[in-house]
mmCIF file with all atom_site columns, C-alpha atoms in Angstrom:
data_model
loop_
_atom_site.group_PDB
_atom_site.id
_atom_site.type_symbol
_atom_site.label_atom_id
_atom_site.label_alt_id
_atom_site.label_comp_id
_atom_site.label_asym_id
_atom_site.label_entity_id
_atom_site.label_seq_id
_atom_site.pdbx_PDB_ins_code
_atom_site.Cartn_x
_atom_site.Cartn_y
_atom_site.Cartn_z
_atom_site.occupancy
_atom_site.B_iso_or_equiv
_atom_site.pdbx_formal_charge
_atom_site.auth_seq_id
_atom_site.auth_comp_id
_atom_site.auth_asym_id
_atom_site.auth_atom_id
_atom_site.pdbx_PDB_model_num
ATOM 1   C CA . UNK A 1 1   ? 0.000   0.000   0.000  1.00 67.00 ? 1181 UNK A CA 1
ATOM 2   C CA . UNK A 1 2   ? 1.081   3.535   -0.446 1.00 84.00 ? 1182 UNK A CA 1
ATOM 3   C CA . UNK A 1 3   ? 2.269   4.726   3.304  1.00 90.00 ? 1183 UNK A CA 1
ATOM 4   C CA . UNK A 1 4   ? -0.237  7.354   5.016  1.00 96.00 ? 1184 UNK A CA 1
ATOM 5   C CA . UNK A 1 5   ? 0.397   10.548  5.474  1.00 97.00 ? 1185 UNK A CA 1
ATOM 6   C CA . UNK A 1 6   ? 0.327   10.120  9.280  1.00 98.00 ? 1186 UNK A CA 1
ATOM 7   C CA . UNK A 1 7   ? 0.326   7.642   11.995 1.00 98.00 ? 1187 UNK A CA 1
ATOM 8   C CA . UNK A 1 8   ? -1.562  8.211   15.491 1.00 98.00 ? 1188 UNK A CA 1
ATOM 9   C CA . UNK A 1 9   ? -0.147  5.948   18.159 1.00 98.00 ? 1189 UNK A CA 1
ATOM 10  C CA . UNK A 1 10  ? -1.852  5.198   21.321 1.00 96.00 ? 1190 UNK A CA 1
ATOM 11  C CA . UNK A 1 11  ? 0.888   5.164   24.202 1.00 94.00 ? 1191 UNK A CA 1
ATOM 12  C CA . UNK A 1 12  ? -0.095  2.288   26.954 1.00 91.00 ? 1192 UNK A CA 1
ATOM 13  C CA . UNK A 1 13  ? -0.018  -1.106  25.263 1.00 91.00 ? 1193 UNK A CA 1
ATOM 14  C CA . UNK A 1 14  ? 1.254   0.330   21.525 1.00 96.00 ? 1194 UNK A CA 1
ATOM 15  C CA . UNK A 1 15  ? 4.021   2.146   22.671 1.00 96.00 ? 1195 UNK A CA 1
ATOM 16  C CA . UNK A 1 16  ? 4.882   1.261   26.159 1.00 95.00 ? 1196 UNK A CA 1
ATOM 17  C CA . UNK A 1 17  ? 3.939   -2.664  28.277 1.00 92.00 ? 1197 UNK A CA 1
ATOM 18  C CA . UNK A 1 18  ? 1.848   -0.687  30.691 1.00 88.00 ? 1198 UNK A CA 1
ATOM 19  C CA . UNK A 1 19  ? -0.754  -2.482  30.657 1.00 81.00 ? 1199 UNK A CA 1
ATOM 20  C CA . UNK A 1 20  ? -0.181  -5.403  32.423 1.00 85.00 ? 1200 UNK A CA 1
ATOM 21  C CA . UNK A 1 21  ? 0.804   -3.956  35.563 1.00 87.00 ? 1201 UNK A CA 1
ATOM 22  C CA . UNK A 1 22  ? -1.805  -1.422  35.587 1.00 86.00 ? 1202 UNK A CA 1
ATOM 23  C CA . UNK A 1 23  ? -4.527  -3.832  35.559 1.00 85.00 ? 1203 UNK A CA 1
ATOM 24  C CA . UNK A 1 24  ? -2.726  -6.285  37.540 1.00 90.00 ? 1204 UNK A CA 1
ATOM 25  C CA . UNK A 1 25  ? -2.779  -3.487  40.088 1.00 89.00 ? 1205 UNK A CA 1
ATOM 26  C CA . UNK A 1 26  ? -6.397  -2.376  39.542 1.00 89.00 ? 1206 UNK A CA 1
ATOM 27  C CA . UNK A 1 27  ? -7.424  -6.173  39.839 1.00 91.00 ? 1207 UNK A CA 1
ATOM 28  C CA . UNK A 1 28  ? -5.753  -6.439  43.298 1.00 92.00 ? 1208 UNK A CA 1
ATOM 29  C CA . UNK A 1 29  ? -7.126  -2.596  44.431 1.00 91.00 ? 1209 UNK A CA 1
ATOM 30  C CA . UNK A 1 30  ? -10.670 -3.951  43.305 1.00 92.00 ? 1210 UNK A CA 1
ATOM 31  C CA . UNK A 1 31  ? -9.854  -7.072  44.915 1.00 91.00 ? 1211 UNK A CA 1
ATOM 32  C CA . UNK A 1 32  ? -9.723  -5.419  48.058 1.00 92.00 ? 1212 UNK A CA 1
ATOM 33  C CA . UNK A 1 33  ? -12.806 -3.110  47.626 1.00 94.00 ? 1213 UNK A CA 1
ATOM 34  C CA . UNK A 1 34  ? -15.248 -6.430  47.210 1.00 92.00 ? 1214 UNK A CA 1
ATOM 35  C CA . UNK A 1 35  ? -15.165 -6.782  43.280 1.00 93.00 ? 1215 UNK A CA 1
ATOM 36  C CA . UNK A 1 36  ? -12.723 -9.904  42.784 1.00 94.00 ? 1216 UNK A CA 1
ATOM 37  C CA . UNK A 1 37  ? -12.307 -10.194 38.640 1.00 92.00 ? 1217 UNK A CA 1
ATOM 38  C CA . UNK A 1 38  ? -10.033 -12.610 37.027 1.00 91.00 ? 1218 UNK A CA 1
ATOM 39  C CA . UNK A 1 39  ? -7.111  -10.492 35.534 1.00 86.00 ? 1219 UNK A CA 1
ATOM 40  C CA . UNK A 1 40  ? -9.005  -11.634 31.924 1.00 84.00 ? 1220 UNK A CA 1
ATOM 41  C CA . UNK A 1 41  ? -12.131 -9.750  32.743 1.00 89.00 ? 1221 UNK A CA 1
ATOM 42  C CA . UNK A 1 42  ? -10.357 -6.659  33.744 1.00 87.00 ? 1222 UNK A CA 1
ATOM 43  C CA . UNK A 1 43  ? -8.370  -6.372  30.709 1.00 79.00 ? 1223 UNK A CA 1
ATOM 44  C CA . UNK A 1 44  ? -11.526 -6.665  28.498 1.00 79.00 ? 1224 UNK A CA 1
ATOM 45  C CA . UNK A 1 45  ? -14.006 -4.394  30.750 1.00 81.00 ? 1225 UNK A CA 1
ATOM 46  C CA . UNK A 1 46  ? -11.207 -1.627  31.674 1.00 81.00 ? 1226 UNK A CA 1
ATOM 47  C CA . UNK A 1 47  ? -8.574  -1.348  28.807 1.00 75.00 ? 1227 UNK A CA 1
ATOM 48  C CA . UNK A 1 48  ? -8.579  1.718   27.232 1.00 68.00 ? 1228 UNK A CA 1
ATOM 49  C CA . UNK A 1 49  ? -11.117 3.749   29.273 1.00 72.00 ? 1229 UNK A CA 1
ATOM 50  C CA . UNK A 1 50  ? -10.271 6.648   31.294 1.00 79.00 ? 1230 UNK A CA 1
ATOM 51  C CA . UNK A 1 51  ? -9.971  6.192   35.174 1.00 83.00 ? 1231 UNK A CA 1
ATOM 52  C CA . UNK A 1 52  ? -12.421 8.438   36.456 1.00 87.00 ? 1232 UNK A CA 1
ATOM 53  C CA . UNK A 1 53  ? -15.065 5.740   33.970 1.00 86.00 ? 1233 UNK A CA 1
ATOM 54  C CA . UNK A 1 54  ? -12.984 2.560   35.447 1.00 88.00 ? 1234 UNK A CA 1
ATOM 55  C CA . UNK A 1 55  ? -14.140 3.904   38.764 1.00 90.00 ? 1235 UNK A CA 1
ATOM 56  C CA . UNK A 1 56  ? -17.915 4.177   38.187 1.00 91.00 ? 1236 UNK A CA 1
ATOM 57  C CA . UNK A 1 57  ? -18.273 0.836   36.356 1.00 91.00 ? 1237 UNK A CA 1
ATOM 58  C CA . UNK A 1 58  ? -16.581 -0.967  39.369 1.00 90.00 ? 1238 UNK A CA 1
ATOM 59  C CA . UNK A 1 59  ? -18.670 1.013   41.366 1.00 93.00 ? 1239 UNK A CA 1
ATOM 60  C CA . UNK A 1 60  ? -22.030 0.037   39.489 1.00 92.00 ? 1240 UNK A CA 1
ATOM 61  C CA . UNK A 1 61  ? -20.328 -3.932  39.777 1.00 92.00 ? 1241 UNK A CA 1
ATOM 62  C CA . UNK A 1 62  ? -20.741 -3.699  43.441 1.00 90.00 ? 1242 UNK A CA 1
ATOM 63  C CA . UNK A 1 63  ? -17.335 -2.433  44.534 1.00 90.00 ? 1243 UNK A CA 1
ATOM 64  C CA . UNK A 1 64  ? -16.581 -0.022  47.116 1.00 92.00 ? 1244 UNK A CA 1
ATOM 65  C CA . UNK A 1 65  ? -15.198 2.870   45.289 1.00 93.00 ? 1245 UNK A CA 1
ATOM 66  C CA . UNK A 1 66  ? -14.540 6.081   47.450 1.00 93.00 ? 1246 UNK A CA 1
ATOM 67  C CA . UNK A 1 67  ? -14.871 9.863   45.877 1.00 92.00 ? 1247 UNK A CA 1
ATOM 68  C CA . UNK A 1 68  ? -11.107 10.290  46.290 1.00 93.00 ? 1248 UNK A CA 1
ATOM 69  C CA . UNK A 1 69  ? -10.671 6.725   44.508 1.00 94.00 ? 1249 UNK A CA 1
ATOM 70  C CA . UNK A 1 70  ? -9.220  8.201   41.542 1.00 90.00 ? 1250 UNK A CA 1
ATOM 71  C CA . UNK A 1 71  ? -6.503  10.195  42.658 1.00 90.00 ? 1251 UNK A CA 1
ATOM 72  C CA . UNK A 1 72  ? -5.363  7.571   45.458 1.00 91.00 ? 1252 UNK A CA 1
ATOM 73  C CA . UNK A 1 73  ? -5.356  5.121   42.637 1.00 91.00 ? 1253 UNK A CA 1
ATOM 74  C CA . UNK A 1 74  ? -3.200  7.181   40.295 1.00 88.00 ? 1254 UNK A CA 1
ATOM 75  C CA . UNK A 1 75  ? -0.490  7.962   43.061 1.00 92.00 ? 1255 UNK A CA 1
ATOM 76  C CA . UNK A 1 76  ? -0.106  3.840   43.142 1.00 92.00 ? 1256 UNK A CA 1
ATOM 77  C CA . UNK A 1 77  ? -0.199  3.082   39.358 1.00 89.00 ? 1257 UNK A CA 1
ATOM 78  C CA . UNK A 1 78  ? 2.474   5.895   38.752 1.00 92.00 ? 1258 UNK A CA 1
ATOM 79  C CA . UNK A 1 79  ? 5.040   4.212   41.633 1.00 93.00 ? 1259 UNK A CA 1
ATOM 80  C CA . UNK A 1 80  ? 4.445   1.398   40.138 1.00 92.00 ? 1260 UNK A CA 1
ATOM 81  C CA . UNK A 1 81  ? 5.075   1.918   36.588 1.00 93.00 ? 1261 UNK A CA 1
ATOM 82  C CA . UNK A 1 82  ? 7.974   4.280   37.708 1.00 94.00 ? 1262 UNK A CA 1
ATOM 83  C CA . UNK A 1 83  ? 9.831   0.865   38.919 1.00 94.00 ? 1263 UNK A CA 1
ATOM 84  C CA . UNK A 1 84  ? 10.449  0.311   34.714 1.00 94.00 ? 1264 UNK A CA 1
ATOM 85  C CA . UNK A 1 85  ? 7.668   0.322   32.029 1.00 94.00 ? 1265 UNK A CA 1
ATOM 86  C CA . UNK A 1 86  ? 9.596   -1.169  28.920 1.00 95.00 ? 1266 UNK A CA 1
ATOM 87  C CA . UNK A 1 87  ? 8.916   -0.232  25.353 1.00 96.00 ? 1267 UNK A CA 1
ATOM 88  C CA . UNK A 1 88  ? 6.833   -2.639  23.171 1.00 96.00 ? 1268 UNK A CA 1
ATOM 89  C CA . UNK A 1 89  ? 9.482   -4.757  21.052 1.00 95.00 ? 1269 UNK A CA 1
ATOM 90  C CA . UNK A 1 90  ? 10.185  -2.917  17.522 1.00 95.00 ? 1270 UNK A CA 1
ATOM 91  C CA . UNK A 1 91  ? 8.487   0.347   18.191 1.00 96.00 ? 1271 UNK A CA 1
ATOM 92  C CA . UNK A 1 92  ? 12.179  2.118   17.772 1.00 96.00 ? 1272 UNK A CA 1
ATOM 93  C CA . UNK A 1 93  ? 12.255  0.107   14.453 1.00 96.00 ? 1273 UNK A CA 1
ATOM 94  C CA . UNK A 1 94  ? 8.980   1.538   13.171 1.00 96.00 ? 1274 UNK A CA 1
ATOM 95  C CA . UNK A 1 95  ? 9.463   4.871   14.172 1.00 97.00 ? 1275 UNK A CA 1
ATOM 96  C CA . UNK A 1 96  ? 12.633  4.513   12.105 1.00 97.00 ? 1276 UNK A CA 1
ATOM 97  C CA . UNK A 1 97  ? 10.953  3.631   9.152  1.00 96.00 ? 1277 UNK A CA 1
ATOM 98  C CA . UNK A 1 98  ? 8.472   6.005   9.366  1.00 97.00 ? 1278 UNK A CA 1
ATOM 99  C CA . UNK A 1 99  ? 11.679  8.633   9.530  1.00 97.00 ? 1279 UNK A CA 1
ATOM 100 C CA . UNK A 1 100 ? 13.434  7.126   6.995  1.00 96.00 ? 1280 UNK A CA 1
ATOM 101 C CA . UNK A 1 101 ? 10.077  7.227   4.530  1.00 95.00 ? 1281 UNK A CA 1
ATOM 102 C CA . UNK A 1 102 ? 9.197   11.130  6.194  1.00 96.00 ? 1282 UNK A CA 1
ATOM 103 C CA . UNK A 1 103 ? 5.877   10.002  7.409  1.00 97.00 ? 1283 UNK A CA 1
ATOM 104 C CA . UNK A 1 104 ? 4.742   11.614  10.123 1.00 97.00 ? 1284 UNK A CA 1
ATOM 105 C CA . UNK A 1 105 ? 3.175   10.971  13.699 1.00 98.00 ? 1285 UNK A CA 1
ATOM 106 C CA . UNK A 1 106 ? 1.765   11.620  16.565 1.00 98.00 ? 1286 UNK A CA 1
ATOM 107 C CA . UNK A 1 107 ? 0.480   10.017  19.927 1.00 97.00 ? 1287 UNK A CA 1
ATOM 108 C CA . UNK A 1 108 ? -3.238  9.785   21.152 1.00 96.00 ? 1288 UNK A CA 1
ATOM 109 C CA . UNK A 1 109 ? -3.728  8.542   24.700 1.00 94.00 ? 1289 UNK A CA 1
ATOM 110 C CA . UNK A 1 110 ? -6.437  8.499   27.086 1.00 92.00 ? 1290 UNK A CA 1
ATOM 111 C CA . UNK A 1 111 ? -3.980  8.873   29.721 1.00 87.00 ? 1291 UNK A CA 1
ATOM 112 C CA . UNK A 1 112 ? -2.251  12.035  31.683 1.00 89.00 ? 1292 UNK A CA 1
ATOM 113 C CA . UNK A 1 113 ? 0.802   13.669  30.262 1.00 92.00 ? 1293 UNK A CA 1
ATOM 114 C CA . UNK A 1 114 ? 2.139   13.097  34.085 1.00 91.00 ? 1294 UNK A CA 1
ATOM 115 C CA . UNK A 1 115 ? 2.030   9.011   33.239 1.00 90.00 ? 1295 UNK A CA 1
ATOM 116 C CA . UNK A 1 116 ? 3.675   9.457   29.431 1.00 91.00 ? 1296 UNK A CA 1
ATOM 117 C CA . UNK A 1 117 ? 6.473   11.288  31.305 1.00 92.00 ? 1297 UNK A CA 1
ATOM 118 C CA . UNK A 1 118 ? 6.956   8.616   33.767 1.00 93.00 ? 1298 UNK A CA 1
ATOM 119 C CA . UNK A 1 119 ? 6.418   5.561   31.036 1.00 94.00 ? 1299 UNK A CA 1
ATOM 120 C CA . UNK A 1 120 ? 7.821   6.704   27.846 1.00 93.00 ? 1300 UNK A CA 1
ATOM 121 C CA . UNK A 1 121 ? 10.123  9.265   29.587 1.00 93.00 ? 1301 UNK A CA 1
ATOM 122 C CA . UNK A 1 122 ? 12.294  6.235   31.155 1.00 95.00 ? 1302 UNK A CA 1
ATOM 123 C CA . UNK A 1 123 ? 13.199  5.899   27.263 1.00 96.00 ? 1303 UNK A CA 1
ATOM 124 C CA . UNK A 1 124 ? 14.363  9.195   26.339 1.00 94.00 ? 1304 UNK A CA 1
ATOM 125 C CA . UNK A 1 125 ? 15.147  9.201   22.659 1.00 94.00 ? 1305 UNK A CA 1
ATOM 126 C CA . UNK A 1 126 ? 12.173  7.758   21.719 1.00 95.00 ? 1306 UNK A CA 1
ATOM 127 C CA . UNK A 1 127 ? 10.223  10.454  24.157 1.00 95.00 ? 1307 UNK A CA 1
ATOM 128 C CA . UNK A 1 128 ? 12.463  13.207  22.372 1.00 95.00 ? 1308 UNK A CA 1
ATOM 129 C CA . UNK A 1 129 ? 11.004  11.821  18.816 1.00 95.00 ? 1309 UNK A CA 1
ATOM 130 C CA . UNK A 1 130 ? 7.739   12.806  20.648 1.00 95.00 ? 1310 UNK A CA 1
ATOM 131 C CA . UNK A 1 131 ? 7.644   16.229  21.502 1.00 92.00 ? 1311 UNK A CA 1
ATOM 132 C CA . UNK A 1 132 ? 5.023   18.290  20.507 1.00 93.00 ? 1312 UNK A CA 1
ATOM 133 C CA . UNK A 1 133 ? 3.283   15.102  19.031 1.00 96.00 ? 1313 UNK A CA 1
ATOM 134 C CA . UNK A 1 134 ? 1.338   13.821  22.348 1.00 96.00 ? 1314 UNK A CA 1
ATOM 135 C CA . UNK A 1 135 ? -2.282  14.636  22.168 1.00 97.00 ? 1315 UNK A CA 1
ATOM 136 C CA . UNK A 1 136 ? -3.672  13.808  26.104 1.00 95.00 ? 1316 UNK A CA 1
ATOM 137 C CA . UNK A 1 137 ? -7.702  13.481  26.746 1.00 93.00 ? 1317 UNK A CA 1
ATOM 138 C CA . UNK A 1 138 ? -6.624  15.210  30.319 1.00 91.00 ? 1318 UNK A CA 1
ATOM 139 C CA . UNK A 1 139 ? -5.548  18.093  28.169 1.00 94.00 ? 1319 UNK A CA 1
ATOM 140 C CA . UNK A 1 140 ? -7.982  17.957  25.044 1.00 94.00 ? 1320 UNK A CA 1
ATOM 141 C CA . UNK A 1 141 ? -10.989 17.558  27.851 1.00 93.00 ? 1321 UNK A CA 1
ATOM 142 C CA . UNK A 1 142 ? -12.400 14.953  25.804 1.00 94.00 ? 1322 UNK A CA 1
ATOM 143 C CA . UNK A 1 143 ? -11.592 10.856  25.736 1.00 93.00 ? 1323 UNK A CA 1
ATOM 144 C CA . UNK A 1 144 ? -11.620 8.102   23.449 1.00 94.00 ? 1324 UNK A CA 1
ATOM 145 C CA . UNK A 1 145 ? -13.887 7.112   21.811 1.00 95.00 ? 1325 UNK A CA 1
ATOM 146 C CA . UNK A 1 146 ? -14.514 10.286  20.566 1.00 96.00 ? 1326 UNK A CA 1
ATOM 147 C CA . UNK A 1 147 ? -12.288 11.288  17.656 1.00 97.00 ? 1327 UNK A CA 1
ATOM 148 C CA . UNK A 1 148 ? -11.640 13.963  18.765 1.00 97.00 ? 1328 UNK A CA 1
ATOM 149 C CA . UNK A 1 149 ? -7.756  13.633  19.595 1.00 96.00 ? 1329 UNK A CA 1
ATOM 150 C CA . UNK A 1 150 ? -7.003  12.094  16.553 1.00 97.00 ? 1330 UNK A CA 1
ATOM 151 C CA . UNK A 1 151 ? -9.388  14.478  14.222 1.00 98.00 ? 1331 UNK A CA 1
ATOM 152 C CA . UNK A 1 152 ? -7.066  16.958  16.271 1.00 98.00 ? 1332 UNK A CA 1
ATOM 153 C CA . UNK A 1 153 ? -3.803  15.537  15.617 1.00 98.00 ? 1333 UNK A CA 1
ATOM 154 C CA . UNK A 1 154 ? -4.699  15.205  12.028 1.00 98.00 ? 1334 UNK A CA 1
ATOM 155 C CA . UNK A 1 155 ? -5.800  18.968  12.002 1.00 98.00 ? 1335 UNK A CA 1
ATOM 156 C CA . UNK A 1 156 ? -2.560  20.171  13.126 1.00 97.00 ? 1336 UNK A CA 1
ATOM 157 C CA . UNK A 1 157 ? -0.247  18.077  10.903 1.00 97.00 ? 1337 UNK A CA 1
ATOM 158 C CA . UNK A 1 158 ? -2.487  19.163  8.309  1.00 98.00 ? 1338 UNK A CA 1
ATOM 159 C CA . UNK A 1 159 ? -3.669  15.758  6.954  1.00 98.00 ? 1339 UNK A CA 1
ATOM 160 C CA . UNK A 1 160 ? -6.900  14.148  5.555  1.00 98.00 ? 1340 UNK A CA 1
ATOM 161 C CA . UNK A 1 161 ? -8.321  11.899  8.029  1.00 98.00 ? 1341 UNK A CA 1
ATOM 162 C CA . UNK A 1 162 ? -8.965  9.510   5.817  1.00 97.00 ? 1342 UNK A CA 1
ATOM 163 C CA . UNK A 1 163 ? -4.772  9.476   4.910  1.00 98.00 ? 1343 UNK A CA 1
ATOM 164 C CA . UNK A 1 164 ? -4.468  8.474   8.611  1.00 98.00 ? 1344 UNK A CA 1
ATOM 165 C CA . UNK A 1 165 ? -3.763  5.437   9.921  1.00 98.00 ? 1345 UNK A CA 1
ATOM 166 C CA . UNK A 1 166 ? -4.196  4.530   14.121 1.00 98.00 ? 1346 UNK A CA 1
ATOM 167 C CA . UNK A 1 167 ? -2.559  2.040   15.730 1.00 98.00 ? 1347 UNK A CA 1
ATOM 168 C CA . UNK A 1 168 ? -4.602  1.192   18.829 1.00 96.00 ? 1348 UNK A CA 1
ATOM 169 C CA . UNK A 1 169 ? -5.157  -1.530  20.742 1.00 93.00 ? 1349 UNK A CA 1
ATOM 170 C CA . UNK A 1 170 ? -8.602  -1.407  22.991 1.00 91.00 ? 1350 UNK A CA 1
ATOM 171 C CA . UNK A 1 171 ? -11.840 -1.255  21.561 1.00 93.00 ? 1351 UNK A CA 1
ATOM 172 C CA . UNK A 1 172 ? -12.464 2.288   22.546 1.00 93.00 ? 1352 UNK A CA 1
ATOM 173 C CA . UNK A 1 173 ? -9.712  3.924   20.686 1.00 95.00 ? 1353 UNK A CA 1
ATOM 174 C CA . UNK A 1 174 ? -10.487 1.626   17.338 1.00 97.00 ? 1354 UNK A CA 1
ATOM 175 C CA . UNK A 1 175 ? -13.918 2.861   17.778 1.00 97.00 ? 1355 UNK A CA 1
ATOM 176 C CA . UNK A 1 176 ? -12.562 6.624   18.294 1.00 97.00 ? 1356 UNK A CA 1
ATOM 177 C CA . UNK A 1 177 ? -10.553 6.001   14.684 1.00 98.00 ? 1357 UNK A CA 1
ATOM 178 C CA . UNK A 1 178 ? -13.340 4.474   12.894 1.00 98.00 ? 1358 UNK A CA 1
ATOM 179 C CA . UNK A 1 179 ? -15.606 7.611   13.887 1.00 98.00 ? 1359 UNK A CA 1
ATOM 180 C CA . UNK A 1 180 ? -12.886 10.275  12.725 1.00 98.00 ? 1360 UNK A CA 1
ATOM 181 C CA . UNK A 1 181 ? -13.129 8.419   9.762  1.00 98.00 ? 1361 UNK A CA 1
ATOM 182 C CA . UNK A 1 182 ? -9.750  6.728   10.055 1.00 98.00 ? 1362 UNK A CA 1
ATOM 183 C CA . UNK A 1 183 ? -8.078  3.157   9.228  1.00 98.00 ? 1363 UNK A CA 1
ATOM 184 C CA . UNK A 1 184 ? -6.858  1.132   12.049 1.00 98.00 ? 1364 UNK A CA 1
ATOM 185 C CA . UNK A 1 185 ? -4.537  -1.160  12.835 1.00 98.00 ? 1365 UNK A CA 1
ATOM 186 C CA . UNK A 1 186 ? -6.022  -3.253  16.316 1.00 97.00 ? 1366 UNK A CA 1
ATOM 187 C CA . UNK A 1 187 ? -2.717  -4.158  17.728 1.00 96.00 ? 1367 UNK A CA 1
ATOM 188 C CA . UNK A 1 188 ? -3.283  -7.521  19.940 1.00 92.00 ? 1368 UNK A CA 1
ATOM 189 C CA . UNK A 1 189 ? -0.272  -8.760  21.475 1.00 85.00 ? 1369 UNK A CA 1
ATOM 190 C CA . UNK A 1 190 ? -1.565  -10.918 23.667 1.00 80.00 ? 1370 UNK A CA 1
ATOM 191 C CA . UNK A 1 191 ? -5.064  -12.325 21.693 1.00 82.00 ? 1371 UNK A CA 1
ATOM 192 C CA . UNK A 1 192 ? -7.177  -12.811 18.561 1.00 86.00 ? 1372 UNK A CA 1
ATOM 193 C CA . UNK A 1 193 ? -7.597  -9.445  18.464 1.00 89.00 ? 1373 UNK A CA 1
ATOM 194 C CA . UNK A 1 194 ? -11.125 -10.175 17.603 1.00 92.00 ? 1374 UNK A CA 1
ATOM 195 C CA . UNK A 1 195 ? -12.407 -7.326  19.726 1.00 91.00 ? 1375 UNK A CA 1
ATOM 196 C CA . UNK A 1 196 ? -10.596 -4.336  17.804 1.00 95.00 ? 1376 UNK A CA 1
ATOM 197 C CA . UNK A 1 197 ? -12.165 -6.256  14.905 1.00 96.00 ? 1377 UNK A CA 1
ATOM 198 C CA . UNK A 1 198 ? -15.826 -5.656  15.899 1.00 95.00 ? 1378 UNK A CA 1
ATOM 199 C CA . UNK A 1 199 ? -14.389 -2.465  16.305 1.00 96.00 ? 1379 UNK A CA 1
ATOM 200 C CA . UNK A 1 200 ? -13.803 -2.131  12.471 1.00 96.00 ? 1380 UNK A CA 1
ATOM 201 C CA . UNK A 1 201 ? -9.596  -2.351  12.924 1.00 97.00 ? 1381 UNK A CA 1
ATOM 202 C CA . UNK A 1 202 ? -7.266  -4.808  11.310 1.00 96.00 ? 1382 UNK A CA 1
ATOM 203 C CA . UNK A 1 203 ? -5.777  -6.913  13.537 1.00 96.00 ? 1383 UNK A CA 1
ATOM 204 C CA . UNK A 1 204 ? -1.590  -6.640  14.006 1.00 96.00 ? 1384 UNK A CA 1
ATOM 205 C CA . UNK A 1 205 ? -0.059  -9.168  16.644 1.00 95.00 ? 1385 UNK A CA 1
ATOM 206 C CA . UNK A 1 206 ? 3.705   -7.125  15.997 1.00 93.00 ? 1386 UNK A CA 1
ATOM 207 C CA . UNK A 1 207 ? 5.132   -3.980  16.009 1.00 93.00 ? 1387 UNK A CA 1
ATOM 208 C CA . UNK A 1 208 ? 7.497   -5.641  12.486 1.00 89.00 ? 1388 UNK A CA 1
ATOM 209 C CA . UNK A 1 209 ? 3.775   -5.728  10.755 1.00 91.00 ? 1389 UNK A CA 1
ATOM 210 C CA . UNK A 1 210 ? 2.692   -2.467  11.386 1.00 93.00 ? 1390 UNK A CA 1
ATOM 211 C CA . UNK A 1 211 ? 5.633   -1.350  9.064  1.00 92.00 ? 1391 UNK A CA 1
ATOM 212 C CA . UNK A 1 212 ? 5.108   -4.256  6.432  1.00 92.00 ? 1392 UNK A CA 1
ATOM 213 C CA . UNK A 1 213 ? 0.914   -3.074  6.761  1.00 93.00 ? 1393 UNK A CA 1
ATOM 214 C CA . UNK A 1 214 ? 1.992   0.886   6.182  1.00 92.00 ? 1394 UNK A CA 1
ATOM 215 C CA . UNK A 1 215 ? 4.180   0.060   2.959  1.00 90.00 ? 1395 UNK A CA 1
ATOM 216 C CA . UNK A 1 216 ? 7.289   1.283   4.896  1.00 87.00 ? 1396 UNK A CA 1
#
């Protein structure tokens, strides 16, 4: 295929192996507040939501969720991931090719700019690569799956949406692409990757496909 003229990442799971200690760490705090999920369950009710949502759906499921749950919640998840939050193997190599072939991109996340500066900022050339490409829902004011982080991204690098491609891998944020009138690639390390399909994405189980998929 002829490459797009951009490429919106999502950070946790795409660019960084966050998610499997955050949820591992949400399953044990729910644990604790009366809502014991298998870590399976959490990863297909929670991924890709925003916290302050995570919060009132385990609320709604019968857990105990204080008004300050958020907050107390965050201080944990960012100690934790602060301990080492690798890359996801071959995103250096893509970002590469995507240099080498002058496409450009950006990052879409439904997380704070604080946790991208603790995750991807323990890997500081590929955060330097970055700057002034990281569009935040805590800063836009609106999440996934609107499209409205990507319809902005695409706004500012002055780009069709439908010359985009996202790389995303939770149902929300291959929802968010297909509404801003965007391909996507679902990427599912870990699975079929059958629910970014429902989603409307093509499934990726690599980082080394994304840049065989873009034509790179």
């Amino acid at each position: 295929m002829t490459p797009p003229k951009l490429v919106i990442f999502d950070c946790d799971g795409v660019l960084v192996d966050s998610e499997p200690v955050t949820n591992r760490l949400l399953r044990d705090d729910l644990a604790g507040r009366g809502l014991d999920l298998p870590y399976a369950q959490i990863m297909s009710l929670f991924v890709g939501g925003t916290m302050k949502n995570v919060g009132v759906r385990a609320r709604e499921m019968g857990a105990d969720i204080p008004e300050d749950w958020v907050d107390g919640f965050y201080t944990k998840m960012y100690a934790r991931l602060a301990e080492g939050t690798p890359l996801i193997a071959g995103v250096e190599g893509v970002l590469d090719r995507l240099d080498a072939a002058g496409v450009p991109y950006a990052v879409g996340f439904n997380g704070s700019m604080q946790k991208m500066g603790i995750t991807l900022g323990q890997h500081a050339s590929v955060m330097a690569r970055l700057e002034g490409k990281l569009y935040s829902a805590h800063v836009i004011g609106v999440a996934k799956p609107e499209p409205d982080m990507y319809l902005l991204a695409a706004r500012d690098a002055g780009v069709a949406p439908a010359d985009c491609v996202v790389v995303d891998d939770s149902p929300s944020g291959c929802r968010a692409a297909a509404r801003a009138g965007m391909r996507c690639l679902g990427f599912a390390e870990h699975d079929d990757g059958a629910r970014l399909v429902t989603e409307g994405a093509e499934p990726v189980h690599f980082m080394a496909e994304v840049a065989e998929i873009l034509g790179l």
